[in-house]
mmCIF file of C-alpha atoms and ligand atoms in Angstrom:
data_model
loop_
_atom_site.group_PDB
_atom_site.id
_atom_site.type_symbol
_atom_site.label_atom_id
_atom_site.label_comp_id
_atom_site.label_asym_id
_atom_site.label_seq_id
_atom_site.Cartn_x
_atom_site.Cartn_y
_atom_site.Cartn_z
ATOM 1 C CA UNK A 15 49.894 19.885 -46.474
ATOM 2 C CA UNK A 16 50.254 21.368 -50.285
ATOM 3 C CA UNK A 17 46.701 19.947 -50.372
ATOM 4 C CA UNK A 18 43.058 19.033 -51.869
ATOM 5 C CA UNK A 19 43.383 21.751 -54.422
ATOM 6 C CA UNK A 20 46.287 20.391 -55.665
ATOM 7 C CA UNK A 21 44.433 17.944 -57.931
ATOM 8 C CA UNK A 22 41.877 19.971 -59.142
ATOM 9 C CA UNK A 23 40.831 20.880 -62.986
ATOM 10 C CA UNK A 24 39.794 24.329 -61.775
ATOM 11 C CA UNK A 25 43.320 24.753 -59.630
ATOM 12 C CA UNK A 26 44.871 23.685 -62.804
ATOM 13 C CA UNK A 27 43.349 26.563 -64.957
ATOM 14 C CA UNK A 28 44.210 29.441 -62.883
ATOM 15 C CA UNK A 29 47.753 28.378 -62.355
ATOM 16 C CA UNK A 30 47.998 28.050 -66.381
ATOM 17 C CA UNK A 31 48.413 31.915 -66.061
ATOM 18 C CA UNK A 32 49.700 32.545 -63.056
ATOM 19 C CA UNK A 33 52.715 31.657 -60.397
ATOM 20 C CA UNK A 34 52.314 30.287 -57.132
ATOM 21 C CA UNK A 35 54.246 33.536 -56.041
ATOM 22 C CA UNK A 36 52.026 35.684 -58.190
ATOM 23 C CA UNK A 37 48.628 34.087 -56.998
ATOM 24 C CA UNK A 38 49.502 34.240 -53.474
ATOM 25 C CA UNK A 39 50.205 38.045 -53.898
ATOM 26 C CA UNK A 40 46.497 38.347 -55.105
ATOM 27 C CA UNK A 41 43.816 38.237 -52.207
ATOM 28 C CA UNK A 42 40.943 37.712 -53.993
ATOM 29 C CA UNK A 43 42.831 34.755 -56.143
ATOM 30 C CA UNK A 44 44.675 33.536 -52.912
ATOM 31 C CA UNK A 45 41.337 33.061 -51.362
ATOM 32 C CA UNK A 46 39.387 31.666 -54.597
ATOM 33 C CA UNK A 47 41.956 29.060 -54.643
ATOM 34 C CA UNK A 48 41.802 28.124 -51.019
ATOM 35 C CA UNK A 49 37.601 28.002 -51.180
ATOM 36 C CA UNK A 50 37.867 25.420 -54.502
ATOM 37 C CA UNK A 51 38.793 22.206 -51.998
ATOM 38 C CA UNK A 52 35.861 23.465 -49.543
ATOM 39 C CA UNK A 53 33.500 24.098 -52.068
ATOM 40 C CA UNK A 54 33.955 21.022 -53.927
ATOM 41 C CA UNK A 55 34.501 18.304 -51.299
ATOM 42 C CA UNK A 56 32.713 19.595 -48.405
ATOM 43 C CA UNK A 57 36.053 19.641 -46.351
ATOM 44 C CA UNK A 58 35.579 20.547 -42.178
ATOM 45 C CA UNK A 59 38.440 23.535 -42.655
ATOM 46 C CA UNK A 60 40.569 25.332 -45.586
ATOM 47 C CA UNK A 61 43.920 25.614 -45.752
ATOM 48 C CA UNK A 62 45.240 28.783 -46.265
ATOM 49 C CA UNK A 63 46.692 29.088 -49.846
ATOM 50 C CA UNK A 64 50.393 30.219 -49.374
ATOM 51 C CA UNK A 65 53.587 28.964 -48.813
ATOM 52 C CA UNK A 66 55.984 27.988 -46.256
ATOM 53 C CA UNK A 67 58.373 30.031 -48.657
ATOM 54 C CA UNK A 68 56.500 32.905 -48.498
ATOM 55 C CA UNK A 69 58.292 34.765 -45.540
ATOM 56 C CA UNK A 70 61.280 34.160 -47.053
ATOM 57 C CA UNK A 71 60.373 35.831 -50.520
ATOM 58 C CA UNK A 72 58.735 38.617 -48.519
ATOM 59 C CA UNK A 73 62.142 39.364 -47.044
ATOM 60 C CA UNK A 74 63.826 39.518 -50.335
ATOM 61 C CA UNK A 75 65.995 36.031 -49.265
ATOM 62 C CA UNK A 76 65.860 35.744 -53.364
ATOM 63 C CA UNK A 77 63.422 32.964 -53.495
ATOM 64 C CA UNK A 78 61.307 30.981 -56.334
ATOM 65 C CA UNK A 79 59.059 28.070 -56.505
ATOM 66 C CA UNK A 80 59.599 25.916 -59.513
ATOM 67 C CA UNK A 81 56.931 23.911 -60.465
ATOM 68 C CA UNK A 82 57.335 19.785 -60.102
ATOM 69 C CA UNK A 83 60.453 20.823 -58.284
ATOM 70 C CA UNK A 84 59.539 22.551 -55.237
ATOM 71 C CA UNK A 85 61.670 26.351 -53.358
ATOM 72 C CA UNK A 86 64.701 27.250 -54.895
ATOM 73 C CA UNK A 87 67.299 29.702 -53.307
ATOM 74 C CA UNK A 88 69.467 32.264 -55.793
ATOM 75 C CA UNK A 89 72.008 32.340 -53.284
ATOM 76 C CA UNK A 90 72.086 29.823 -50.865
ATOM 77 C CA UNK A 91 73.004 30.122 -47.038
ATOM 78 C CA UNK A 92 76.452 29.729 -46.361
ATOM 79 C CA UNK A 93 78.114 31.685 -43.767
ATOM 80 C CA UNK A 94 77.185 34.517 -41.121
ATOM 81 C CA UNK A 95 77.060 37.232 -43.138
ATOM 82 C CA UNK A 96 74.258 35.667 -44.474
ATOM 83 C CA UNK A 97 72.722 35.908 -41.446
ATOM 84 C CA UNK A 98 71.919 39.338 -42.282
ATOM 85 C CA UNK A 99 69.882 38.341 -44.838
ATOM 86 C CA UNK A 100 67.128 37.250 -42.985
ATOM 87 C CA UNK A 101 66.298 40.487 -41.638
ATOM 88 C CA UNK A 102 62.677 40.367 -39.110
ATOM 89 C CA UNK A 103 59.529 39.841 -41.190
ATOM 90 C CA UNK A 104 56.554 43.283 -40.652
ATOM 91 C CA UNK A 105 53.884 40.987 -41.631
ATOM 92 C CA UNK A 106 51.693 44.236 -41.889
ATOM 93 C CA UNK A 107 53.517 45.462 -44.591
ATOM 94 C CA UNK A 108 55.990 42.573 -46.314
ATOM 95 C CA UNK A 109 53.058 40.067 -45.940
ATOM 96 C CA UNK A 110 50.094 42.608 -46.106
ATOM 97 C CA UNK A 111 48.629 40.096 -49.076
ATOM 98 C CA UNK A 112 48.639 37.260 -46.911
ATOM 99 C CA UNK A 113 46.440 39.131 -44.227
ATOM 100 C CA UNK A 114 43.915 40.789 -46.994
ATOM 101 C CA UNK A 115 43.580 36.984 -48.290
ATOM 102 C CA UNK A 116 42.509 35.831 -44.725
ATOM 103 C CA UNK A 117 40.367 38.696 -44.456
ATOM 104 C CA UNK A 118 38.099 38.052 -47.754
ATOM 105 C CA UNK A 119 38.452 33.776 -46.756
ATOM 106 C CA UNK A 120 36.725 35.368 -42.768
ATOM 107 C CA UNK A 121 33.850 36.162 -45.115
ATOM 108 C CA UNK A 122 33.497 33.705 -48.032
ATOM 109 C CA UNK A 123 34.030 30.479 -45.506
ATOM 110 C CA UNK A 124 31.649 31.463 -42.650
ATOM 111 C CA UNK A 125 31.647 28.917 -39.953
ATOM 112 C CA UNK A 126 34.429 26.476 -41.821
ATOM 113 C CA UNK A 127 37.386 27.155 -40.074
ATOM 114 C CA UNK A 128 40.370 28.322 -41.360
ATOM 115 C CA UNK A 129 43.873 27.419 -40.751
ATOM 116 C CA UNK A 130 47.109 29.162 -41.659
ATOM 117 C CA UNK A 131 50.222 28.073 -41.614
ATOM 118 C CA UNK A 132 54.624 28.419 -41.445
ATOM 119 C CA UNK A 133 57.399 26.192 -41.699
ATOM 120 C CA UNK A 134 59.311 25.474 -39.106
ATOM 121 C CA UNK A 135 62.723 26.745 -38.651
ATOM 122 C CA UNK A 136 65.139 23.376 -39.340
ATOM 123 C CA UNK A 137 62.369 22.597 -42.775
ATOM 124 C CA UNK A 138 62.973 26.537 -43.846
ATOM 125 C CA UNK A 139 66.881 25.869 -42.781
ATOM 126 C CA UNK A 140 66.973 22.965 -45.157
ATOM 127 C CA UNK A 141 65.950 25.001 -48.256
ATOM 128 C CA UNK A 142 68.346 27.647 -47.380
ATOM 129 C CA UNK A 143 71.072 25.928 -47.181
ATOM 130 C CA UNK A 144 70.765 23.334 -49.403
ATOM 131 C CA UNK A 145 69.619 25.880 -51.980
ATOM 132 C CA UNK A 146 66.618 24.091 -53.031
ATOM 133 C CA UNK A 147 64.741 20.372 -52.808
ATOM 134 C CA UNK A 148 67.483 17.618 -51.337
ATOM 135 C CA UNK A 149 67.444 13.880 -50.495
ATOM 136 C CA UNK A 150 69.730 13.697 -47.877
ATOM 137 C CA UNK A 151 70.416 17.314 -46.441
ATOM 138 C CA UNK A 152 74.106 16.883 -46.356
ATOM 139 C CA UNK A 153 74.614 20.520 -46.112
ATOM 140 C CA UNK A 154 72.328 21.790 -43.680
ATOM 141 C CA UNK A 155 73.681 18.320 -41.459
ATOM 142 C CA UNK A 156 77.001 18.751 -41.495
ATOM 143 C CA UNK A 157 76.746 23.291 -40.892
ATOM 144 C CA UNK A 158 74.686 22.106 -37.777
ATOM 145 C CA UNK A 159 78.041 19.859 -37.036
ATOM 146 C CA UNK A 160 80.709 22.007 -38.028
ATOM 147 C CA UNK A 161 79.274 25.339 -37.046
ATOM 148 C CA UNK A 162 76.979 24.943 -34.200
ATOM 149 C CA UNK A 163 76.641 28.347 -33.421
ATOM 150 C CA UNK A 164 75.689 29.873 -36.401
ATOM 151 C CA UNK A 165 73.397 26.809 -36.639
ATOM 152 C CA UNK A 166 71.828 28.152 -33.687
ATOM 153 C CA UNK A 167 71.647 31.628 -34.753
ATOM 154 C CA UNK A 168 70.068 30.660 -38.204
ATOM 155 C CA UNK A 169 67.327 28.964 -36.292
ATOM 156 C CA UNK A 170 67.036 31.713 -34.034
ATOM 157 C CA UNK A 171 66.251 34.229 -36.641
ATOM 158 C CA UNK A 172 63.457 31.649 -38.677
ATOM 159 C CA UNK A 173 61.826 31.034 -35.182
ATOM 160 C CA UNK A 174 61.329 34.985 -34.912
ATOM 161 C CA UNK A 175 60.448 34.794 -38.920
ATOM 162 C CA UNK A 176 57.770 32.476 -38.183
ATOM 163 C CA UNK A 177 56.621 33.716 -35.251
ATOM 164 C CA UNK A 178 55.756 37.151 -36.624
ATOM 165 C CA UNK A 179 54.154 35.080 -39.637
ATOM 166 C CA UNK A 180 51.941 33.012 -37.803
ATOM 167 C CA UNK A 181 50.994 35.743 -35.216
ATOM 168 C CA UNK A 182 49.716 37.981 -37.832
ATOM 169 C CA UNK A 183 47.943 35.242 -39.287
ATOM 170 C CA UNK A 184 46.172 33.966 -35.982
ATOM 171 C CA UNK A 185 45.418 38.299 -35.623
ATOM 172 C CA UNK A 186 43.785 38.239 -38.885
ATOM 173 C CA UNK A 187 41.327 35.411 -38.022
ATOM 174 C CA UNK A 188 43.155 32.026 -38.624
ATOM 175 C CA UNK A 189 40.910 29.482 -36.315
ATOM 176 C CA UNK A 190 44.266 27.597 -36.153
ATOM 177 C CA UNK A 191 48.038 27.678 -37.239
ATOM 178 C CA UNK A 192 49.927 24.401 -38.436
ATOM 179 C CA UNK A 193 53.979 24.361 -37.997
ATOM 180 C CA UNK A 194 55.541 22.555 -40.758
ATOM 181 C CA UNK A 195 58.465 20.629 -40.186
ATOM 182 C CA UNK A 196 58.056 18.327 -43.072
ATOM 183 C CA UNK A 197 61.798 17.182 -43.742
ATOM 184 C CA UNK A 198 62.962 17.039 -39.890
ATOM 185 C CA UNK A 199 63.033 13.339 -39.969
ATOM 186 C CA UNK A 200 65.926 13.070 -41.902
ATOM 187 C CA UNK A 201 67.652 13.841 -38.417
ATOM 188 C CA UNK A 202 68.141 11.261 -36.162
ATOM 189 C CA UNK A 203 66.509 11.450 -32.319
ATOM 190 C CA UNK A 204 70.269 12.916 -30.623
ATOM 191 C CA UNK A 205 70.623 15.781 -33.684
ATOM 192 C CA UNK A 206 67.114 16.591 -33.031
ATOM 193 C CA UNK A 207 67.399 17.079 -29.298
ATOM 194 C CA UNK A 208 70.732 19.075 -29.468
ATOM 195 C CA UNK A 209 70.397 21.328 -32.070
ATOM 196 C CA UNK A 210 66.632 21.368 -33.315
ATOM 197 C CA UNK A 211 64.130 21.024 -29.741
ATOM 198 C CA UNK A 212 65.500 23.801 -27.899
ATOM 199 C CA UNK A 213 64.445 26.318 -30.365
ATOM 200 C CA UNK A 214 60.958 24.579 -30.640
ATOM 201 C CA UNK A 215 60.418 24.577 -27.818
ATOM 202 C CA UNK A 216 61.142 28.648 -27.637
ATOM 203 C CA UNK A 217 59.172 28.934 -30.728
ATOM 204 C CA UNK A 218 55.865 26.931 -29.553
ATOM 205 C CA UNK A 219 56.149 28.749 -25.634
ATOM 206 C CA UNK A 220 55.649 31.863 -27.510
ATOM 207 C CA UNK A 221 52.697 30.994 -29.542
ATOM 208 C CA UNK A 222 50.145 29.786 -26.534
ATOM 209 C CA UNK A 223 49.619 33.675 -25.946
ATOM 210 C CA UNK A 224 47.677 33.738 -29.897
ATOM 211 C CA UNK A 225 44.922 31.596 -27.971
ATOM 212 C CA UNK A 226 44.571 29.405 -31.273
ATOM 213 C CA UNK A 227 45.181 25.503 -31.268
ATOM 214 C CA UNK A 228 48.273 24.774 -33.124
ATOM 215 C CA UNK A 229 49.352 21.238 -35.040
ATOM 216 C CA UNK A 230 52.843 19.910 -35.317
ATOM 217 C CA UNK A 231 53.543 18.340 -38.261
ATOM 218 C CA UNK A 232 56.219 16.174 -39.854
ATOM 219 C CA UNK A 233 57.263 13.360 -42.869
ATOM 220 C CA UNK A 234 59.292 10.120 -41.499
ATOM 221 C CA UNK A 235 58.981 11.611 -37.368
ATOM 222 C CA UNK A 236 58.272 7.976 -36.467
ATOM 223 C CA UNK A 237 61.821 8.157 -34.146
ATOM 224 C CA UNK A 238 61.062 12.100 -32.990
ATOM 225 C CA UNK A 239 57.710 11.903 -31.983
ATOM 226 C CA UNK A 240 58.071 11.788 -27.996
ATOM 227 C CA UNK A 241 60.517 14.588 -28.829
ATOM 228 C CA UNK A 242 58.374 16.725 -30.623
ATOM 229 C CA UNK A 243 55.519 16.308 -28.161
ATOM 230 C CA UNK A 244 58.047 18.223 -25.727
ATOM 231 C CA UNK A 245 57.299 21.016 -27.800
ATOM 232 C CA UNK A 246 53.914 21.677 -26.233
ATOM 233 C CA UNK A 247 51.439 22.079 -29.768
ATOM 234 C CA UNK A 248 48.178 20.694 -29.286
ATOM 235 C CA UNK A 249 47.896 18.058 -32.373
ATOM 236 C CA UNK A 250 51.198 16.250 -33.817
ATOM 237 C CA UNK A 251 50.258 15.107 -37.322
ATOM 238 C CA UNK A 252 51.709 11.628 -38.584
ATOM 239 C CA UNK A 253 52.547 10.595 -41.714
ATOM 240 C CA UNK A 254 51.529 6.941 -42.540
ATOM 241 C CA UNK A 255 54.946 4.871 -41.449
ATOM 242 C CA UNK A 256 53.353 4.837 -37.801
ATOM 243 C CA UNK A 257 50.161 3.891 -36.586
ATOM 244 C CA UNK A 258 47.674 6.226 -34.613
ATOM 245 C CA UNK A 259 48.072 3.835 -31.711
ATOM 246 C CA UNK A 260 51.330 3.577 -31.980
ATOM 247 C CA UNK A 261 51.924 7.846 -32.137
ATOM 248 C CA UNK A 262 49.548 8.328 -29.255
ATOM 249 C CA UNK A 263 51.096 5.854 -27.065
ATOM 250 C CA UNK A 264 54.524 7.891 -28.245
ATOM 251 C CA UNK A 265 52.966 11.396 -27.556
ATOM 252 C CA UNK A 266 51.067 10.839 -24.363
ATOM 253 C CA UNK A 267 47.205 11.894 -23.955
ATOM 254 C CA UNK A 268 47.359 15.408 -23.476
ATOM 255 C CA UNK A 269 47.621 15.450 -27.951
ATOM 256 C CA UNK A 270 44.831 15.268 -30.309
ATOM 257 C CA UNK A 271 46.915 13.000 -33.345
ATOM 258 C CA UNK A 272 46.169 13.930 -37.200
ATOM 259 C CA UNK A 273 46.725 11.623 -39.807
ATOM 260 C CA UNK A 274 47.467 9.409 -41.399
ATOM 261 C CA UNK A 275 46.053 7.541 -44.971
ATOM 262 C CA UNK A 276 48.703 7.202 -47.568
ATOM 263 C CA UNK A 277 48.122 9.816 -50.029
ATOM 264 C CA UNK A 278 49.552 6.830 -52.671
ATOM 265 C CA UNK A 279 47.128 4.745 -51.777
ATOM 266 C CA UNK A 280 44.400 7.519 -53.172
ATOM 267 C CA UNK A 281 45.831 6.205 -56.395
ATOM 268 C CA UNK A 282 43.825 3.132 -56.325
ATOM 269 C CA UNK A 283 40.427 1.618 -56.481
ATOM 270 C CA UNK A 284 37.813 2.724 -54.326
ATOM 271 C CA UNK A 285 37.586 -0.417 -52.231
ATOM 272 C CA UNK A 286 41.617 0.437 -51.644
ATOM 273 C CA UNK A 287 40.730 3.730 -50.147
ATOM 274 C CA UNK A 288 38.126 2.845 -47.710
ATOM 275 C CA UNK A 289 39.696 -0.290 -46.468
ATOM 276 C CA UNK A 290 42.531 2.083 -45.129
ATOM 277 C CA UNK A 291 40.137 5.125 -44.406
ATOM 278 C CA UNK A 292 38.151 2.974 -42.412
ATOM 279 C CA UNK A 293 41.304 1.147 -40.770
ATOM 280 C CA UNK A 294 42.186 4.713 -39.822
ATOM 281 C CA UNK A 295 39.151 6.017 -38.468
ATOM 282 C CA UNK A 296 39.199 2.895 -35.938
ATOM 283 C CA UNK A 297 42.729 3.393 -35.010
ATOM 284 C CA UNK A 298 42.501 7.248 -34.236
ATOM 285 C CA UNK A 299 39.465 5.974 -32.005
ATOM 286 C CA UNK A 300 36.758 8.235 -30.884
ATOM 287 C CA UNK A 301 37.913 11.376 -29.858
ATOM 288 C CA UNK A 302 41.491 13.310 -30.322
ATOM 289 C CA UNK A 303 41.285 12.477 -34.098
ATOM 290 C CA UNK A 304 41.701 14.561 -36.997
ATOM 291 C CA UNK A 305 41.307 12.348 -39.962
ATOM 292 C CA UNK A 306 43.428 13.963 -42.740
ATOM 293 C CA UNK A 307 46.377 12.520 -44.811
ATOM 294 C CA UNK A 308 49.581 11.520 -43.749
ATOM 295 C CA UNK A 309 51.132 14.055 -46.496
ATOM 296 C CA UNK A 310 50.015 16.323 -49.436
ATOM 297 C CA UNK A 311 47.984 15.366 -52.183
ATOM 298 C CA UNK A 312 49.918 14.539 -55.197
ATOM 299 C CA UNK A 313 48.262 15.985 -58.791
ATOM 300 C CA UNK A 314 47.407 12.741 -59.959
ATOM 301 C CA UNK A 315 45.303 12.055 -57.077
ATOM 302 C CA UNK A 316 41.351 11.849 -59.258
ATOM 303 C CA UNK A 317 38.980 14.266 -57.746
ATOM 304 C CA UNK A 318 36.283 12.050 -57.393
ATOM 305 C CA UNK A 319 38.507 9.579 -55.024
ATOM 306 C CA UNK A 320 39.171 12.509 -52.505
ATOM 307 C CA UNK A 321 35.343 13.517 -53.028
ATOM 308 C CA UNK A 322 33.824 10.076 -51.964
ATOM 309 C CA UNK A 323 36.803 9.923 -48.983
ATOM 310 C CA UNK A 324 35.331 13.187 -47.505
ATOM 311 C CA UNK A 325 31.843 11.522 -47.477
ATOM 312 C CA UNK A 326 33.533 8.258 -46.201
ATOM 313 C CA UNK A 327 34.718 9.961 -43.230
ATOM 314 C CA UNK A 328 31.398 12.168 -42.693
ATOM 315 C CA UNK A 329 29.228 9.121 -42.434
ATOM 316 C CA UNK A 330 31.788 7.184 -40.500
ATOM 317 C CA UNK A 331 29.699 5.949 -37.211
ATOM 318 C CA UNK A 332 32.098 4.464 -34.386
ATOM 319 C CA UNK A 333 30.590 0.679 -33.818
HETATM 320 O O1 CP3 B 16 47.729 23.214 -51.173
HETATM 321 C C1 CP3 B 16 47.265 24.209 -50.661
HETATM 322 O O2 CP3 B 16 46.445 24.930 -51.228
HETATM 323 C C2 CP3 B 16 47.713 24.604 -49.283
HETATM 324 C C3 CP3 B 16 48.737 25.629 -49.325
HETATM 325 C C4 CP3 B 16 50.168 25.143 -49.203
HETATM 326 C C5 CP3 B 16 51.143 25.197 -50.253
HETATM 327 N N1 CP3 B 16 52.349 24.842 -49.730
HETATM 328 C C6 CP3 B 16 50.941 25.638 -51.659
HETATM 329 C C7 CP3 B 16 51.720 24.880 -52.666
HETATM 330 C C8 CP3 B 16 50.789 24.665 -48.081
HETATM 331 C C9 CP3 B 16 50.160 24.375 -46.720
HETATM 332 C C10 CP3 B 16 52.163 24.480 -48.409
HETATM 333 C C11 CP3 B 16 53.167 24.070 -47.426
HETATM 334 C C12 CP3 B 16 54.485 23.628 -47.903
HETATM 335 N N2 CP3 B 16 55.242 24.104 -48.949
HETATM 336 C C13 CP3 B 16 55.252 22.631 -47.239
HETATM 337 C C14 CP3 B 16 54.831 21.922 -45.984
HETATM 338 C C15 CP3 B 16 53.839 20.866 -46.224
HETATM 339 C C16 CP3 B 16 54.341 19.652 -46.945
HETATM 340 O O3 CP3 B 16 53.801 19.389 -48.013
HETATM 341 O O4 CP3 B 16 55.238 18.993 -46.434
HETATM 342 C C17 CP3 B 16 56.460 22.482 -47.943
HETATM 343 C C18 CP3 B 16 57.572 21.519 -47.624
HETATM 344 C C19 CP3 B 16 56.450 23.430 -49.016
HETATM 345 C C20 CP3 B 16 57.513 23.686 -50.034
HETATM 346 C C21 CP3 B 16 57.001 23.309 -51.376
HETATM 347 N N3 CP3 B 16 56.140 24.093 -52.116
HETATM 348 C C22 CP3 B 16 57.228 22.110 -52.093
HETATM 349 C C23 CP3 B 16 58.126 20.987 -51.656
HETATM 350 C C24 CP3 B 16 56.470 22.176 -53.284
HETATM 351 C C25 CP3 B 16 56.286 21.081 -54.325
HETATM 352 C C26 CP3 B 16 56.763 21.306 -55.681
HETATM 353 C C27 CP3 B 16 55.994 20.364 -56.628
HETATM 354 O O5 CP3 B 16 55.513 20.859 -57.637
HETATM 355 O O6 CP3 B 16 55.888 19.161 -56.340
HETATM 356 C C28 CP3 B 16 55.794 23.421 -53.273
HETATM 357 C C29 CP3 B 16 54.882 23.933 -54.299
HETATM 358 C C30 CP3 B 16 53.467 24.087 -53.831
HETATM 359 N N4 CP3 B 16 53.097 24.892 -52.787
HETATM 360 C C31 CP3 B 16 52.286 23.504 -54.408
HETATM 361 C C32 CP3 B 16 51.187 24.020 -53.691
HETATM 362 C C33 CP3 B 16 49.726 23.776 -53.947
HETATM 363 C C34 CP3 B 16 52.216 22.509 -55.583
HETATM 364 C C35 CP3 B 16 52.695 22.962 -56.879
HETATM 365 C C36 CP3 B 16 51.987 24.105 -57.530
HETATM 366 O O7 CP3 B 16 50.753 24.277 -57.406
HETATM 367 O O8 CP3 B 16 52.683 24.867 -58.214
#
């Protein structure tokens, strides 16, 4: 998720200065920025610091990121000339800063694994079309209705976007790669299948080859999770609306399930957090568990919470 750093002082400072667009251009900043969370909590992997955007930009789509707002699109995507527009990414050259970033992380984070990252093509799709952040995703709904074929082509080019993102990534030494497709459950289960699976499915057959685990991850998938474990990733990641029990029973055994504490519950007293951490760590059960939470960490989130929950979940023993 936009993650642990999120919330911390030292994040803060450097982004006085700087843009998210500008810092990920910078290796050695890129890669301070990912090492704060690791060095100060003690965290079992780092999170690349990027963007799901960041493709996109690299292409010239005409993309920013405003702050408290979120990707916003000049010129949104509207018909298929567009389509042109989202010419193939050369991640050795358009995203060569993304690669020198996981090059210097190889080296600063040692055995900590690191995990990079894309959006998935219907999430990217969203911001495109809607031109930025949207509540219901009327627009991107209704061109998947109207004009199902250049739905399908617009997916087809942002499954070859990612691809070549995440494949240079995994060459550069990512230990893992996590597909975000953090707004597809606004779509209900038959919208899904139709128009969204099939290229999933495409998009996840072709990353086995990388020989690097790979998560699945979405907000509100309560409805799409047998779906999405058609898809043939080796964790899904749940947000907090459905239990662990409940999403494994969904998935099937063959997934290792990530999730899922209520980043708003972070917010509160101490007692708050480890009632549900410890909740969690006894529904995920013994193995096939990734204890994370069940979305990004929101700024307000106090350091010190997040510090104690990393120790909480260390020194968790299984009775
Ligand atoms: O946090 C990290 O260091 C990990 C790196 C990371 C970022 N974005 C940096 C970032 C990751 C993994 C992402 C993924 C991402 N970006 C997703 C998928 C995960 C999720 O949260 O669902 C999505 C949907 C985006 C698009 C995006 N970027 C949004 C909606 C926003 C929020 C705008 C806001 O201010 O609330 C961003 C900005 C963003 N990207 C932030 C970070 C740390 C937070 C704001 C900032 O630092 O400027």
């Amino acid at each position: 998720m936009r993650q642990a750093g999120r919330s911390l002082p030292e994040y803060r400072e450097i982004r006085k200065s700087t843009t998210l667009l500008e810092a990920v251009q910078i290796p050695e900043l890129a890669a301070e920025i990912t090492y704060q969370p690791v060095q100060r909590y003690g965290v079992d992997a780092a999170i690349l610091y990027s963007d799901i955007m960041v493709p996109l930009f690299a292409i010239g789509f005409g993309v920013d990121i405003k702050p408290g707002v979120g990707p916003v699109i000049a010129s949104p995507f509207r018909n298929a000339e567009d389509l042109t527009r989202i010419r193939p990414l050369e991640a050795d050259c358009d995203t060569s800063y993304v690669i020198e970033t996981i090059h210097i992380l190889r080296e600063m984070l040692g055995d900590t694994p690191l995990i990079g990252f894309a959006g998935a093509p219907f999430t990217l799709a969203s911001y495109l079309v809607e031109g930025g952040p949207s509540k219901n995703h009327a627009k991107t709904k209704l061109l998947m209705h109207a004009q199902p074929h250049l739905w399908s082509q617009l997916m087809e080019r942002l499954c070859d976007l990612t691809r070549s993102s995440l494949q240079s990534q995994a060459q550069a030494g990512c230990a893992a790669l996590q597909v975000f497709d953090s707004w597809v459950g606004t779509l209900s289960l038959l919208d899904y299948n139709t128009h969204v699976l099939p290229h999933m499915k495409r998009l996840f057959g072709s990353l086995h080859e990388l020989g690097v685990p790979i998560i699945h991850f979405g907000v509100n998938t309560g409805e799409l999770l047998h779906a999405m474990s058609q898809c043939e990733s080796n964790v899904i990641g749940v947000d907090w609306r459905v239990s662990l029990t409940e999403a494994r029973r969904r998935v099937g055994d063959r997934y290792a399930i990530q999730g899922n504490l209520d980043p708003a519950l972070c917010l509160g007293d101490w007692q708050i957090i480890e009632n549900e951490a410890r909740r969690i760590l006894e529904d995920g059960g013994r193995r096939g568990h990734i204890f994370n939470l069940g979305h990004g960490v929101t700024p307000d989130i106090p350091p010190e919470s997040l510090q104690r929950l990393v120790e909480f979940v260390h020194d968790y023993k299984h009775t």
